[in-house]
Amino acid sequence: MEKMHYAEELVREFLVFRGFTNTLEAYETELRTDVGKGFQVDKILDLIFSLYVPKFQIDKLVALLGFFKHYLSSSFETTLVSTFSKLEASLLRFYVVHALQSNRRDKVVEFFTVHGPDLLQSSQEDWTQWFAIPYVKNPQLDPEFRIFFSKEWYQALHLSVRNFFSEIFNATHILHNICLKEKKISSEMNATSLLKRDITQLNIKLSELQALLNEKETQLRQFKSMEGNISSSSNLHEESTHMSKDSPETFPQEVQTEIGQDLVVGEPEFVSSKSGDNSAFLLNDYLGNGKAGNTTLKENDGDVSREEDFDEVNVEHQETFLGHTSPISRCRFSASGNNIASASLDGTARIWTYDASTPASRNATIYCGTEILSLDWECKSDRLLLIGTSDACIKAWNVDAKRVVCDLNTTEAFPSVLDIKCSPVEPIFVSAAASGGSGSNYFDNLGFASLTVWNMKTWKAMTVLPLGEDPPAITSICFNHNGKILAASAVDGMIHMFDMSAGLQITGWPAHDSSISSILFGPDETSIFSFGSDGKIFEWSLQNQGQILWSRDCSRFCYPVNDSNYYRRDMALDANGRRLLVTSSSVRAPIYQVQDHLNGWRTLPHGAPITAVDWHPTLPIFLTGSADNSVRVTSLLS
């Protein structure tokens, strides 16, 4: 209370100093009548709903809203800022609606003439359609605007504004922010000074390291060239000697045994819930690709090969989206590839298009108020986007209506929705949620797992897939082409396969010695890819279970698991299944050519590590999201 009196004295001194005697008198009167009552939210509501809007005092309304936005922006509370931005847009739309209801179309035209440029530059809400409202004959009947003319919408707006100001207008909050502002100025000056000094030192160190790196790369290329020449000469000599002495039919028995053993070195044991060798044929029946019994698979020695220094991709065109203000956590093409959804660590998701020929009417910003962990589009259209968060929430966003059509909640025991996948056939989706733990690294902190199947017509949970008692967290899930099989990867290195019609696990095997970050079915669905937290990528045969068809080691592109700046590792296959793009702790990401141990490419550089990736469903176009807050759409030359 003492601090409150001190603040009141400061205001009184300012009014006396500026000579605002009438204001000072009113100020003193209100202090006497409102002692102990604190801030009066009703007076703010009267200003907005009883004075500024009815009297068409739009400049005063905009100034008032600008004051509150500036106040909240300096209070370090991003949730309040994003909420107020939505309220601000709604209040301005209420002004337009009130003017139309009062037959003052001239006020609407004046509003868009004066404030239209600022509205178009604002990324909070899409105002494009509203510029046409002064010329719509009966806007209250138009599907685009009808809801804003309803009594229910006005009542909801009035209540939302009241609740919001009730939240922020308390003495403790305001005085706290005054102190924070003083500390912020001082800390920012010190931080700026330290950053300038650090930048200078880092630039010097970077120059030295770059020179050293160039020198080492030159030496490495020389060594590889020498090693390749020696190896070629040696192999040619051994082959000619062998052909002159032996034939393939006369290998000694012990040599054949040794070769057979080498082929399976390093292959993990396969664990199945079905006995015998029939599980391979069962999986092929589920996959429905008619390739059961194919024994002409490519052999692999099980070793994980290391990538060479890749060439830069040949780019036809590249677009950069700069709408986010925090590092990117997820980015996904829609089913058609025309729209993109991207999420950042500040709890916002954005829907946008990269093609100028595609209408931007679906562009939107979705505020979730907490970290977004997963995104997925409905498989049959671009109509619905599902968003999973860290506070047990799953939002279904309708891109045509531009609103959340359903808010689902997982159980309190499993608040982190790590992944969401829609069935390609049925109106269902599966969510992988985790309980949270207290481990020393990211994966240990995930806790236990829950897999829930949801109905997208009733928006209710249908069943929970069985995982056993206290199962390790599921990090990634994916459907096969007909939706009969769901694959799930876990932090204990296991891959699980579920029969969706029966709701039962049909098989599973230990695929990695470390946690698995991401899994994907191969293009013909005779294989499945897994990406481990150790940076190793395996392609597993689904016909000869447990066999590794292809492998890569991209550990040099991966964050350490216990890194505090850890971003979840992700991978994406192109439409033909020939190129595999993975996230990277570097500013470039590798693109591996599947089934080829030599060829690969690297992306054009971002300004920070690459934290999210995806491929266009049909075209040679890929997405990369970065910790520099940007998302890039890159089109490759054919």
Tab-separated table of C-alpha atoms in Angstrom, residues 1 4 30 34-41 43 169-171:
chain	number	residue	atom	x	y	z
A	1	MET	CA	0.000	0.000	0.000
A	4	MET	CA	0.718	2.653	-4.176
A	30	GLU	CA	-11.693	10.199	-7.799
A	34	ASP	CA	-12.517	5.341	-4.831
A	35	VAL	CA	-10.209	4.851	-1.850
A	36	GLY	CA	-9.485	1.155	-1.362
A	37	LYS	CA	-11.349	0.112	-4.489
A	38	GLY	CA	-8.333	-0.229	-6.738
A	39	PHE	CA	-8.689	-0.042	-10.488
A	40	GLN	CA	-12.177	0.307	-11.907
A	41	VAL	CA	-12.570	-1.974	-14.916
A	43	LYS	CA	-14.745	2.759	-16.332
A	169	PHE	CA	-5.546	-4.242	-13.504
A	170	ASN	CA	-4.336	-4.973	-10.031
A	171	ALA	CA	-1.888	-2.919	-8.025
